PDB file of C-alpha atoms in Angstrom:
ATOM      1  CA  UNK A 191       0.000   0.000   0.000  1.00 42.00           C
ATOM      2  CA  UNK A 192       1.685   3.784  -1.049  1.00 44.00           C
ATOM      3  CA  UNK A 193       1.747   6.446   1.657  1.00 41.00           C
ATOM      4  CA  UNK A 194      -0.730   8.100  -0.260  1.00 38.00           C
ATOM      5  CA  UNK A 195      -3.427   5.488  -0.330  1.00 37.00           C
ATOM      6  CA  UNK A 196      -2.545   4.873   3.380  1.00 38.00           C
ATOM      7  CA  UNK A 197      -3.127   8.273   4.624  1.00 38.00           C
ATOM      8  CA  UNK A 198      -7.052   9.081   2.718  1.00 35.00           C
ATOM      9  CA  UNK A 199      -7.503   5.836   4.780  1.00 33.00           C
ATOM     10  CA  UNK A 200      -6.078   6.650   7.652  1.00 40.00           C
ATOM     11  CA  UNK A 201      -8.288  10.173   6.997  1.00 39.00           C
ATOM     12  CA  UNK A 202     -11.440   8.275   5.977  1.00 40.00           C
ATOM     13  CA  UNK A 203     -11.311   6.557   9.198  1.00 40.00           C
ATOM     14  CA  UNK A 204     -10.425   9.762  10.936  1.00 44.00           C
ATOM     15  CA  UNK A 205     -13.591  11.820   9.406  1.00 42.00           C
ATOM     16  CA  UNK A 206     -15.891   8.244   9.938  1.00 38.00           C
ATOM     17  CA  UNK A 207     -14.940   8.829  13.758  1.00 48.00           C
ATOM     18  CA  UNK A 208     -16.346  12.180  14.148  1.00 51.00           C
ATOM     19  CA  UNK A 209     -19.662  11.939  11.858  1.00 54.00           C
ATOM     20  CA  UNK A 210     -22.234  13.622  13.181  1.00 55.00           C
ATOM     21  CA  UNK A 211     -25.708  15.627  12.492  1.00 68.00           C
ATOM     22  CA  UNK A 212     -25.332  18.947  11.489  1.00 85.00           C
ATOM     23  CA  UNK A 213     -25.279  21.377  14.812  1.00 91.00           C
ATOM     24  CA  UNK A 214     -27.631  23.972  14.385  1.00 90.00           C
ATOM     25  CA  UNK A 215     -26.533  28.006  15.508  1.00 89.00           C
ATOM     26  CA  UNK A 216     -28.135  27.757  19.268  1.00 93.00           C
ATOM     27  CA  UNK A 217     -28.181  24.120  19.789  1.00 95.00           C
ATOM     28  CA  UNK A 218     -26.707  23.365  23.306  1.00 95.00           C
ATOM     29  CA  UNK A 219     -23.302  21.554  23.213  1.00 96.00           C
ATOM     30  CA  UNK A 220     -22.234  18.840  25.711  1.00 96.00           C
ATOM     31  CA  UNK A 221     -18.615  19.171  27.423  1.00 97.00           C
ATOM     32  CA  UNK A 222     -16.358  16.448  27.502  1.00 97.00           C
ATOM     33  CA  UNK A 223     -17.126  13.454  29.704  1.00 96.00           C
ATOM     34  CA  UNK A 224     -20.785  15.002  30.387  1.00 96.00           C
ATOM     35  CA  UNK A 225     -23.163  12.120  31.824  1.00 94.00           C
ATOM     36  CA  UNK A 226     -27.043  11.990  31.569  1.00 93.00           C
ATOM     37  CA  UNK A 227     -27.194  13.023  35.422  1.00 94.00           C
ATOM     38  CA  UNK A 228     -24.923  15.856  34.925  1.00 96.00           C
ATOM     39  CA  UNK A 229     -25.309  20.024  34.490  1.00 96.00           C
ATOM     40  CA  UNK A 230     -25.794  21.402  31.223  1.00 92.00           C
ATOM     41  CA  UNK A 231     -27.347  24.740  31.143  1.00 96.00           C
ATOM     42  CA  UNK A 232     -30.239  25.721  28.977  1.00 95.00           C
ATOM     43  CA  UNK A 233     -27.973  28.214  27.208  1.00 97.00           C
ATOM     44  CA  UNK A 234     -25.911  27.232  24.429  1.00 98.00           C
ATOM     45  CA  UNK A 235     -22.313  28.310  25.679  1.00 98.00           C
ATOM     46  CA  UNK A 236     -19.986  27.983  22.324  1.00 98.00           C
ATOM     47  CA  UNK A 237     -22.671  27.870  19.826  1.00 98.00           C
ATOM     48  CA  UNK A 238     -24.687  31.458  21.182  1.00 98.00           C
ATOM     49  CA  UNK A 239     -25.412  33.053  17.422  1.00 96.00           C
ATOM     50  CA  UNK A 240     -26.565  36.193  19.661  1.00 96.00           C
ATOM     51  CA  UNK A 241     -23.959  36.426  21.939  1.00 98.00           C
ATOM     52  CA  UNK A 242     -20.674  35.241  20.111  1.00 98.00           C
ATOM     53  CA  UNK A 243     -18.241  37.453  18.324  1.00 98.00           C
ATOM     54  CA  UNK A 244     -14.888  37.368  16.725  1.00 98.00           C
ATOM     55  CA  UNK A 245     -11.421  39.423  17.400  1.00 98.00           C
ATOM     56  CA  UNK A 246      -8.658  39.303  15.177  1.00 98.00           C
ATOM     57  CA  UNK A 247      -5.234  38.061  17.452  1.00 97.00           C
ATOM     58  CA  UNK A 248      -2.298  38.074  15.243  1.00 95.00           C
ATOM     59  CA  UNK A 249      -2.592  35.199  12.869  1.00 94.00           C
ATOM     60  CA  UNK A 250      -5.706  33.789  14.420  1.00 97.00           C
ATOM     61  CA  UNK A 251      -9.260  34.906  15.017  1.00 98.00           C
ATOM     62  CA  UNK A 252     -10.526  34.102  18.959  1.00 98.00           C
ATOM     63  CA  UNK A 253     -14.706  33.456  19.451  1.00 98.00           C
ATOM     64  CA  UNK A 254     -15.824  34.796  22.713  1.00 98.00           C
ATOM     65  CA  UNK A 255     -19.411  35.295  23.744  1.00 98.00           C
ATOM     66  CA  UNK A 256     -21.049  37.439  26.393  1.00 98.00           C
ATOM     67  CA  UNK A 257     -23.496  37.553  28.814  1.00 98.00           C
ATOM     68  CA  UNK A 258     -24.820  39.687  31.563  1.00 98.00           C
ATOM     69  CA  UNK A 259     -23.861  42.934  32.959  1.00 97.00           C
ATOM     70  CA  UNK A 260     -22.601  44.128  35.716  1.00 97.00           C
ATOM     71  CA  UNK A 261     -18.351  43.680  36.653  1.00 97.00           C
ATOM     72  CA  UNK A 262     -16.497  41.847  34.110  1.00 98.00           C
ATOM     73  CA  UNK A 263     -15.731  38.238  35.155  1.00 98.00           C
ATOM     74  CA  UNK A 264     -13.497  35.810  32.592  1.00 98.00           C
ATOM     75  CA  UNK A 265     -14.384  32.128  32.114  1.00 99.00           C
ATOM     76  CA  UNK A 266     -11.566  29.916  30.634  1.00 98.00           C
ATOM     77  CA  UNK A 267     -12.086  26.383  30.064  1.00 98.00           C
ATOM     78  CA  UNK A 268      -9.640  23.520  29.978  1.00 98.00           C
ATOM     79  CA  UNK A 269      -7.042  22.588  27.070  1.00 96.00           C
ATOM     80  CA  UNK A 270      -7.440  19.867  24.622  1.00 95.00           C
ATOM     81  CA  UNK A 271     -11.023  18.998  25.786  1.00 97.00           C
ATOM     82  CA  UNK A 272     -12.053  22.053  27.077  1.00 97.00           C
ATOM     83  CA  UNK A 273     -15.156  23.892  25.741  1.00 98.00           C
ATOM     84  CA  UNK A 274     -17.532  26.930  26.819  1.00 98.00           C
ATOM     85  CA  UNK A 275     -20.194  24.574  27.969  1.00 98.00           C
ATOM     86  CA  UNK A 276     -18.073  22.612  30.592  1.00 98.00           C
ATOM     87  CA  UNK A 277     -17.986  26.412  32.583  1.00 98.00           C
ATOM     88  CA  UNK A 278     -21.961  26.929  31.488  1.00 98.00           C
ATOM     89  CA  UNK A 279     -22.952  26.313  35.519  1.00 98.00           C
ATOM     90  CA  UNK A 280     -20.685  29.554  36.498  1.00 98.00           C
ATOM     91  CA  UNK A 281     -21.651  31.105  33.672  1.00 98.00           C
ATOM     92  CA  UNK A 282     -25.427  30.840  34.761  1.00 98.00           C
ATOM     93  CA  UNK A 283     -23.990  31.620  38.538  1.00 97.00           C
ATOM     94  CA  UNK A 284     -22.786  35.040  37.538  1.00 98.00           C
ATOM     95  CA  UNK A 285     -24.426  36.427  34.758  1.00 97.00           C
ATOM     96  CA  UNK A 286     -27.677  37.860  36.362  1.00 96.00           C
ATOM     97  CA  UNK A 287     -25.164  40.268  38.093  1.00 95.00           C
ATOM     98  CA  UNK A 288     -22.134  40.080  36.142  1.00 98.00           C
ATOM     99  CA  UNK A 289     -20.878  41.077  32.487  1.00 98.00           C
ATOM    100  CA  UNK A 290     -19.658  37.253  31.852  1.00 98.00           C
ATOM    101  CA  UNK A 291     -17.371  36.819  28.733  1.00 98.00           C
ATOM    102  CA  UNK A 292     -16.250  33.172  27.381  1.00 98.00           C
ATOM    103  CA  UNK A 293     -13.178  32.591  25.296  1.00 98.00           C
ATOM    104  CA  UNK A 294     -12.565  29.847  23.336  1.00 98.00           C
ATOM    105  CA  UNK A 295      -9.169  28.898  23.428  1.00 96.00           C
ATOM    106  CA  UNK A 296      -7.293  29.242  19.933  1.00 96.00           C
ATOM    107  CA  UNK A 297      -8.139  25.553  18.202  1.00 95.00           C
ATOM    108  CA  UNK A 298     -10.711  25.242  20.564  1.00 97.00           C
ATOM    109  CA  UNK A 299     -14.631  25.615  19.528  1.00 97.00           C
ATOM    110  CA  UNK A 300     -15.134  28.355  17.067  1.00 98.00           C
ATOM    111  CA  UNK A 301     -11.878  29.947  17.697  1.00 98.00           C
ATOM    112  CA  UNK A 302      -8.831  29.601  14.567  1.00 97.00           C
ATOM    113  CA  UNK A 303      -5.641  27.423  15.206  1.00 96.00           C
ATOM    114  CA  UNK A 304      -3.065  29.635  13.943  1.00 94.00           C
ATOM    115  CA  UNK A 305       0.424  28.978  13.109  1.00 90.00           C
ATOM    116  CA  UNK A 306       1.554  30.327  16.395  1.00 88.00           C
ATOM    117  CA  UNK A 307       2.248  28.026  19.236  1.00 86.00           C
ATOM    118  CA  UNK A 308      -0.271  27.592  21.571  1.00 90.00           C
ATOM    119  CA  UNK A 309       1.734  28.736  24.441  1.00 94.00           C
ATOM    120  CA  UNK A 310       0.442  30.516  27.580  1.00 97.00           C
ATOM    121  CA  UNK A 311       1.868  33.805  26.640  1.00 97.00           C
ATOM    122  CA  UNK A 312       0.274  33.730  23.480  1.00 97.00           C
ATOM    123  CA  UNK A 313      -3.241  32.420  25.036  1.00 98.00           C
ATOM    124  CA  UNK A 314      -2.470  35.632  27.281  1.00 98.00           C
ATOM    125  CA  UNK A 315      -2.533  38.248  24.448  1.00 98.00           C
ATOM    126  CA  UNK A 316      -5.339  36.473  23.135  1.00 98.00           C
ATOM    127  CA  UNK A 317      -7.506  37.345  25.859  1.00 98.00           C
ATOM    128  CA  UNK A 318      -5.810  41.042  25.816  1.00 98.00           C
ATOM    129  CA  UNK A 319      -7.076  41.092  22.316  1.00 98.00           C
ATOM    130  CA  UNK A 320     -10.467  40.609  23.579  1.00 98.00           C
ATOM    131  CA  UNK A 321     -10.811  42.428  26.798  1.00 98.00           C
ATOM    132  CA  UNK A 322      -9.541  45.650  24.143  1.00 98.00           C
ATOM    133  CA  UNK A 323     -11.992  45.160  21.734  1.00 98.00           C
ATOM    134  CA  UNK A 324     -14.833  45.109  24.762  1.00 98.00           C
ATOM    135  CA  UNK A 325     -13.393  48.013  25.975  1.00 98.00           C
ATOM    136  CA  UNK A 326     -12.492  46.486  29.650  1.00 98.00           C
ATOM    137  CA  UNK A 327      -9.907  47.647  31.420  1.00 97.00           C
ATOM    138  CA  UNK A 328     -10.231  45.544  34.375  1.00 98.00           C
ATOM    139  CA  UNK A 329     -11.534  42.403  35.121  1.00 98.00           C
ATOM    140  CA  UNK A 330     -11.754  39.090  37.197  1.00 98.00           C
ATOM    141  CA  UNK A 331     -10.932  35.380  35.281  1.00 98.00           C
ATOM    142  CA  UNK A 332     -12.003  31.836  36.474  1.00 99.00           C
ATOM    143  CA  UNK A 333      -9.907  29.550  34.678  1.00 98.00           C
ATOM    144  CA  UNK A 334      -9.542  26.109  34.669  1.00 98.00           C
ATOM    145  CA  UNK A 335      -6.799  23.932  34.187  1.00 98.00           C
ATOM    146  CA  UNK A 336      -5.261  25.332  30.801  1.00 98.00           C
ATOM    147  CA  UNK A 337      -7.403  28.427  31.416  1.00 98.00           C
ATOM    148  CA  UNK A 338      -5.861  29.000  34.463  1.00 98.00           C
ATOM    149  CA  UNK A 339      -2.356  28.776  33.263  1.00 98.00           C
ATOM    150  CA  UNK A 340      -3.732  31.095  31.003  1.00 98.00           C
ATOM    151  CA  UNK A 341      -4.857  33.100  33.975  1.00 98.00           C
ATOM    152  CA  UNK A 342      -1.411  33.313  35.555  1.00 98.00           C
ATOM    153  CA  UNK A 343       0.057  34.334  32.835  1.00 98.00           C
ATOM    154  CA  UNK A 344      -2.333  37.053  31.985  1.00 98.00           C
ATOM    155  CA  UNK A 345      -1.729  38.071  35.353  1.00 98.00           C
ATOM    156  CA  UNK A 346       1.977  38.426  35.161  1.00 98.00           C
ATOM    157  CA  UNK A 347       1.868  40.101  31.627  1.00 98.00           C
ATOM    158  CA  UNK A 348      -0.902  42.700  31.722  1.00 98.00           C
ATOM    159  CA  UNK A 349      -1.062  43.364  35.734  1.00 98.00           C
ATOM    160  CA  UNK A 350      -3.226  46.182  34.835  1.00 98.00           C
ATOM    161  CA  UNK A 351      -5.928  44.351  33.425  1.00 98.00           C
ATOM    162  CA  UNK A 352      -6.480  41.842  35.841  1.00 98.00           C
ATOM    163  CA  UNK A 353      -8.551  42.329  39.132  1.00 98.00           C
ATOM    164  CA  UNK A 354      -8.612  38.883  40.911  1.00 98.00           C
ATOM    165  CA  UNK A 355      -8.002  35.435  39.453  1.00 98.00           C
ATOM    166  CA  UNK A 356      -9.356  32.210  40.173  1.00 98.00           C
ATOM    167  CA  UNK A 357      -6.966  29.231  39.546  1.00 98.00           C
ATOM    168  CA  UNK A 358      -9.099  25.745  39.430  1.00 98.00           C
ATOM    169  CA  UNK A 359      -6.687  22.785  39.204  1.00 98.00           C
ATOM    170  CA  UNK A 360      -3.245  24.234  38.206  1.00 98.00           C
ATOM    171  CA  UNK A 361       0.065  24.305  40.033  1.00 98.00           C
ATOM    172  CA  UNK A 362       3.189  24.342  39.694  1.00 97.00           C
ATOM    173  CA  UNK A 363       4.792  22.886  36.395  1.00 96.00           C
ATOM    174  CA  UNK A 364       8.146  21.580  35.861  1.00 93.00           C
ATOM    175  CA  UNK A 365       9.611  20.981  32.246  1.00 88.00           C
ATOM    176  CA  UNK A 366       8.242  17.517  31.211  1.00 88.00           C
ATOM    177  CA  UNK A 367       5.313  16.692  33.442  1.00 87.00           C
ATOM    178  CA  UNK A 368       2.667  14.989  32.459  1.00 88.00           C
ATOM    179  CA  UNK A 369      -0.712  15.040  33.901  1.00 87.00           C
ATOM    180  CA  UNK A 370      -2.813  12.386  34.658  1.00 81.00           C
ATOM    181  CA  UNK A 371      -0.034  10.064  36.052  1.00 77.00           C
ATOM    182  CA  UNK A 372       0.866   8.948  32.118  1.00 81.00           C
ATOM    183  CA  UNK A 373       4.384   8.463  31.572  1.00 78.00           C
ATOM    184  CA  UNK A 374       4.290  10.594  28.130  1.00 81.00           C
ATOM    185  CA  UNK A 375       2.394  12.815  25.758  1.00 89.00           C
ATOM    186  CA  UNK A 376       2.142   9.768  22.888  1.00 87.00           C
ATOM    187  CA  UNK A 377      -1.620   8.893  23.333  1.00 91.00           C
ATOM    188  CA  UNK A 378      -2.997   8.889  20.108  1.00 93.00           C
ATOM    189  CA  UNK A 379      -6.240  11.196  19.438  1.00 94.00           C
ATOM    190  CA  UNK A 380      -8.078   8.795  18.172  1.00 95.00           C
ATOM    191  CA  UNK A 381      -7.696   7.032  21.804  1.00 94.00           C
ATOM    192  CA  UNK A 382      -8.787  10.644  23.329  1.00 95.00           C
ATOM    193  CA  UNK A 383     -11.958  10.800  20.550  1.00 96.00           C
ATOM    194  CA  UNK A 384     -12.821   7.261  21.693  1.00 97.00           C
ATOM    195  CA  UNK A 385     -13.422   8.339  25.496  1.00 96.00           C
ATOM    196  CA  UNK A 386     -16.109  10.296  24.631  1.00 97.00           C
ATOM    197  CA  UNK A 387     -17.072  10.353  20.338  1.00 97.00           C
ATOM    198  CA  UNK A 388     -20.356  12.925  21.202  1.00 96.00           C
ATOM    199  CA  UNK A 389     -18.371  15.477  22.472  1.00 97.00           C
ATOM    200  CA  UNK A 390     -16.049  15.309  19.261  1.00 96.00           C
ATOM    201  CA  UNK A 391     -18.204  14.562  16.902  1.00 96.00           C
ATOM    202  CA  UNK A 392     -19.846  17.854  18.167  1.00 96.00           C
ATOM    203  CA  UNK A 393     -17.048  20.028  17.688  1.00 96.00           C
ATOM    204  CA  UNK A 394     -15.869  18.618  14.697  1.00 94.00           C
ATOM    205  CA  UNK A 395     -18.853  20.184  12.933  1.00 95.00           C
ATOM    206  CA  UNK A 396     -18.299  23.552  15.094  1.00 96.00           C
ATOM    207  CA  UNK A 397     -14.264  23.874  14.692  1.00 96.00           C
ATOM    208  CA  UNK A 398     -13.301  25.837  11.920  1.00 96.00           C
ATOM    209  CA  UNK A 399     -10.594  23.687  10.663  1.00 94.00           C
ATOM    210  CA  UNK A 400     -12.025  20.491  12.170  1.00 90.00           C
ATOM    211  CA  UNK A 401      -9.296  19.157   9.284  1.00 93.00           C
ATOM    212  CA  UNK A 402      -6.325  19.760  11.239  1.00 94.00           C
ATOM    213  CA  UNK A 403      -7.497  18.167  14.523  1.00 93.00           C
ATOM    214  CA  UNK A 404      -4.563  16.065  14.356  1.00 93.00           C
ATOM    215  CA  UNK A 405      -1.876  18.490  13.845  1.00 93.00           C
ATOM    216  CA  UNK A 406      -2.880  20.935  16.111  1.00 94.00           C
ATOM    217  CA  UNK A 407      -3.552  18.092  19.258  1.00 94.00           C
ATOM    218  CA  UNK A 408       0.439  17.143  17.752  1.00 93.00           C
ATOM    219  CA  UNK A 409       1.590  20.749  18.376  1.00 91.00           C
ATOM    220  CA  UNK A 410      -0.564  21.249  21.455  1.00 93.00           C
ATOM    221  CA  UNK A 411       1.524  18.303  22.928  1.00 93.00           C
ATOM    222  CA  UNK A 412       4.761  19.401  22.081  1.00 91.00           C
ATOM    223  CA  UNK A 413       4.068  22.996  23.470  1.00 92.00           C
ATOM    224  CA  UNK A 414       3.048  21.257  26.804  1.00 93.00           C
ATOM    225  CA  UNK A 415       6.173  18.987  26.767  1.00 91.00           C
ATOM    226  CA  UNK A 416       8.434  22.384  26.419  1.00 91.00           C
ATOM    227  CA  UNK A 417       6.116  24.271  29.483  1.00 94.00           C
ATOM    228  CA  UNK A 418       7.696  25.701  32.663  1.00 94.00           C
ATOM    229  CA  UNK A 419       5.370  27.388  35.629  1.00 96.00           C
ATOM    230  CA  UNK A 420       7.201  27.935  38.605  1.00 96.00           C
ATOM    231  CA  UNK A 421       8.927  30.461  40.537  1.00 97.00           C
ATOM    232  CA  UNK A 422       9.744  33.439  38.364  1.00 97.00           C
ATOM    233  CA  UNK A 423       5.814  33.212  37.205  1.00 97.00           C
ATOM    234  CA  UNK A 424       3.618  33.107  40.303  1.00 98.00           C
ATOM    235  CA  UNK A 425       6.293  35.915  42.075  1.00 97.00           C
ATOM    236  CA  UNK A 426       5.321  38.388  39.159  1.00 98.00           C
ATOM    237  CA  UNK A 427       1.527  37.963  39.901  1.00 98.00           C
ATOM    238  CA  UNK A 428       1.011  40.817  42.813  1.00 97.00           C
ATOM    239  CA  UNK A 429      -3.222  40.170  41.919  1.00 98.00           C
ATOM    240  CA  UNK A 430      -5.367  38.289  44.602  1.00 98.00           C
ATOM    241  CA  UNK A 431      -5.262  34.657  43.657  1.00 98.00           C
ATOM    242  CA  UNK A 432      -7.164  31.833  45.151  1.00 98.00           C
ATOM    243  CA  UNK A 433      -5.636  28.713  44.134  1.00 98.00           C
ATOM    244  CA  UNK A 434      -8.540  26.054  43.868  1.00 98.00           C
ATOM    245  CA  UNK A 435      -8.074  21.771  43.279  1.00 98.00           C
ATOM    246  CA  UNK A 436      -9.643  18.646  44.304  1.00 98.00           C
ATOM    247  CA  UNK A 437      -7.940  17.246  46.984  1.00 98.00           C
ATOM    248  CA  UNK A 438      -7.380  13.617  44.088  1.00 97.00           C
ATOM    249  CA  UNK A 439      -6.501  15.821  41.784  1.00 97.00           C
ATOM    250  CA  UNK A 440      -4.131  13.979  39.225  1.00 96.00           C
ATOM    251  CA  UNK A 441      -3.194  17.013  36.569  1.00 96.00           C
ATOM    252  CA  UNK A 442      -2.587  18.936  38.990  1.00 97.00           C
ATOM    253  CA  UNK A 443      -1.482  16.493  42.058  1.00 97.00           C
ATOM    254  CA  UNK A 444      -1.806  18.586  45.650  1.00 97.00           C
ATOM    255  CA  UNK A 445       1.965  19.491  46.118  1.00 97.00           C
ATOM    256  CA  UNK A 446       2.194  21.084  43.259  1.00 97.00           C
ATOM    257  CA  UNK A 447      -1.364  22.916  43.909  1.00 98.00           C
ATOM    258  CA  UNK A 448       0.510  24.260  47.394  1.00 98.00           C
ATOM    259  CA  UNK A 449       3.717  24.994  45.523  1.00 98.00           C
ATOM    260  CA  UNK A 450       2.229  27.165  43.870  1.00 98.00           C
ATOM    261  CA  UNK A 451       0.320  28.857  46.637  1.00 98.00           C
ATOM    262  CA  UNK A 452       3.205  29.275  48.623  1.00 98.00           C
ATOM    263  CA  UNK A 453       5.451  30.835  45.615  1.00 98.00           C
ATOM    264  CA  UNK A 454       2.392  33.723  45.011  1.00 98.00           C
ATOM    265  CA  UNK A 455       2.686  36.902  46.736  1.00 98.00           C
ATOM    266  CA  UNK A 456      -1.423  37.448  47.676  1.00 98.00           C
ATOM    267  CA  UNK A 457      -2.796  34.051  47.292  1.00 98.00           C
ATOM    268  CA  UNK A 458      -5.675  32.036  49.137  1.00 98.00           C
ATOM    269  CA  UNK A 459      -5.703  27.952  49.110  1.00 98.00           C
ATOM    270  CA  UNK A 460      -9.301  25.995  48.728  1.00 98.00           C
ATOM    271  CA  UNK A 461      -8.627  22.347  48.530  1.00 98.00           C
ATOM    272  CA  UNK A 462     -12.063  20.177  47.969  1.00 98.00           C
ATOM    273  CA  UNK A 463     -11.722  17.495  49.641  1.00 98.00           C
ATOM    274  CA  UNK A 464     -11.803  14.029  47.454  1.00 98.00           C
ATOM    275  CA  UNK A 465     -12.277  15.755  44.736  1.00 98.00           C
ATOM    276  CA  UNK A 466     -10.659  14.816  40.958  1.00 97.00           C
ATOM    277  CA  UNK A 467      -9.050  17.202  38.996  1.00 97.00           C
ATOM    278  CA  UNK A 468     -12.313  19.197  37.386  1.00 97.00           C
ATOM    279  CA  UNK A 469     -13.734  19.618  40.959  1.00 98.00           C
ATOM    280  CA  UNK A 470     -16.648  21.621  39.865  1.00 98.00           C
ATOM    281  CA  UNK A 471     -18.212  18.738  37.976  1.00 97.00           C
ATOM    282  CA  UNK A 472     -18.447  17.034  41.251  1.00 97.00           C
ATOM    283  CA  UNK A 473     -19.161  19.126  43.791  1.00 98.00           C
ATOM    284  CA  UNK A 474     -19.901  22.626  42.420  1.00 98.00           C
ATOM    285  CA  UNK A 475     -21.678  23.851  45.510  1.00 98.00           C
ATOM    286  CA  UNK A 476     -18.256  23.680  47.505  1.00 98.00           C
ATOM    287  CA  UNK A 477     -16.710  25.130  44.855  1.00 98.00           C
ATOM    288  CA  UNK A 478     -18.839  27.994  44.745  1.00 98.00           C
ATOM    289  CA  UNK A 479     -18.417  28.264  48.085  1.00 98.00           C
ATOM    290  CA  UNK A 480     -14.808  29.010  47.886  1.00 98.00           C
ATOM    291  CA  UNK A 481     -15.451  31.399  44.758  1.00 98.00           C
ATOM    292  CA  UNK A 482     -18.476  34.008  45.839  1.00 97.00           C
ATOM    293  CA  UNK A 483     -16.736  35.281  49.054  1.00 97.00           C
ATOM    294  CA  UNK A 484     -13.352  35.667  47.238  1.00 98.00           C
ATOM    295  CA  UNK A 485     -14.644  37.270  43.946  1.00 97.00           C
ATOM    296  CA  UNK A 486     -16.671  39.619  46.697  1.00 92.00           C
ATOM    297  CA  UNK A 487     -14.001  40.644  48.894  1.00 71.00           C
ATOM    298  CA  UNK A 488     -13.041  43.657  48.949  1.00 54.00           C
TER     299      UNK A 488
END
């Protein structure tokens, strides 16, 4: 068999994995790993005709969507798997008193790829490139896992812009770990497809260049493999933090969690206990807990 026979298989098989029916502008989306018993808002986060828009960020255009009004609050899903909808429950929390905006991370959702790499600086400027064309000078972000990286970063680069962050399941980093207690970044993505095919087959028909799923999950892994969070980071983030994880938290295991605490200049620690890594999935209300007070501290 040539190469090129072998790869429109190996694409055939690739596109056969993510059929799906067309998704229609306004039909709810499911998050990754979302159960039957589990929260899904009545409002479609990442698929809001109404409330999404488009920035230009260097070589890539960035979806948000916004809701509310009120003070500006920033909701950043996870990497890789990550979508609006898995943050839908705080979105509903806060935006009957709070302008809420979404980003979808670059080759996440609606949002472009790029040819930049998908590091957390860039990620950073992305979400500059959005708060500017909003107008917002200031603002609070919940992020999650990736999103919080995200968040520490935007912290440390535009200090002016941020008011308090909200760090759910991400400590400190050194250069080649792996989350999840895997040994290295070389699970395929059909294996990742495969744990849950609704969820992908979804945003295969929502991703603009659903095409390049492969390559950019390829350069998304090497980026993480060359990642460093750690001392020189947190100590140039002078913003209230509250560093948030599940107590079983494998991606972002619990020393690292307090690492990270301890290395930030004005940080609070929430740990929930026996909780996995997206601890809001399992127990928002004690998650919530944590959040409200901190957000409305003075």
């Amino acid at each position: 068999m040539n190469k090129i026979a072998a790869s429109l298989i190996a694409l055939c098989l690739f596109s056969f994995s993510l059929q799906a029916a067309p998704i229609k502008p306004n039909q709810p989306l499911h998050w990754f790993g979302e159960q039957s018993n589990s929260y899904q808002s009545s409002t479609p986060y990442g698929n809001n005709a109404k409330a999404g828009h488009y920035v230009q960020s260097g070589d890539a255009k960035i979806y948000y969507e916004v809701y509310g009004s009120g003070k500006p609050v920033v909701l950043l899903h996870g990497g890789i798997v990550g979508s609006m909808a898995e943050m839908g429950e705080f979105a509903d929390k806060l935006k009957d008193n709070h302008l809420v905006i979404m980003v979808n991370t670059r080759g996440h959702g609606k949002s472009d790829i790029g040819t930049a790499l998908p590091g957390y600086k860039q990620k950073a400027k992305d979400l500059h490139e959005v708060l500017s064309a909003l107008n917002i000078s200031k603002t609070d972000v919940i992020g999650f896992s990736d999103g919080a990286y995200t968040g520490y970063q935007f912290a440390a680069d535009y200090p002016q812009q941020i008011n308090k962050l909200v760090a759910i399941g991400a400590g400190e980093w050194a250069k080649g770990f792996v989350q999840g207690g895997r040994k290295d970044r070389n699970t395929p993505l059909q294996s990742v497809i495969d744990l849950d095919p609704r969820y992908w087959a979804e945003q295969a028909e929502i991703r603009p260049q659903h095409d390049k799923m492969t390559e950019w999950y390829k350069q998304a892994n090497q980026q993480y493999d060359q990642t460093i969070v750690g001392k020189s980071l947190f100590q140039a983030i002078h913003a209230p933090v509250l560093v948030l994880a599940g107590e079983k938290d494998m991606n972002a295991p619990l020393d690292t969690v307090i690492a990270a605490y301890k290395m930030l200049p004005n940080a609070q620690l929430a740990i929930i206990p026996g909780a996995p890594h997206p601890a809001f999935v399992v127990n928002f209300d004690a998650v919530w807990a944590c959040i409200a007070p901190f957000l409305g501290s003075q």
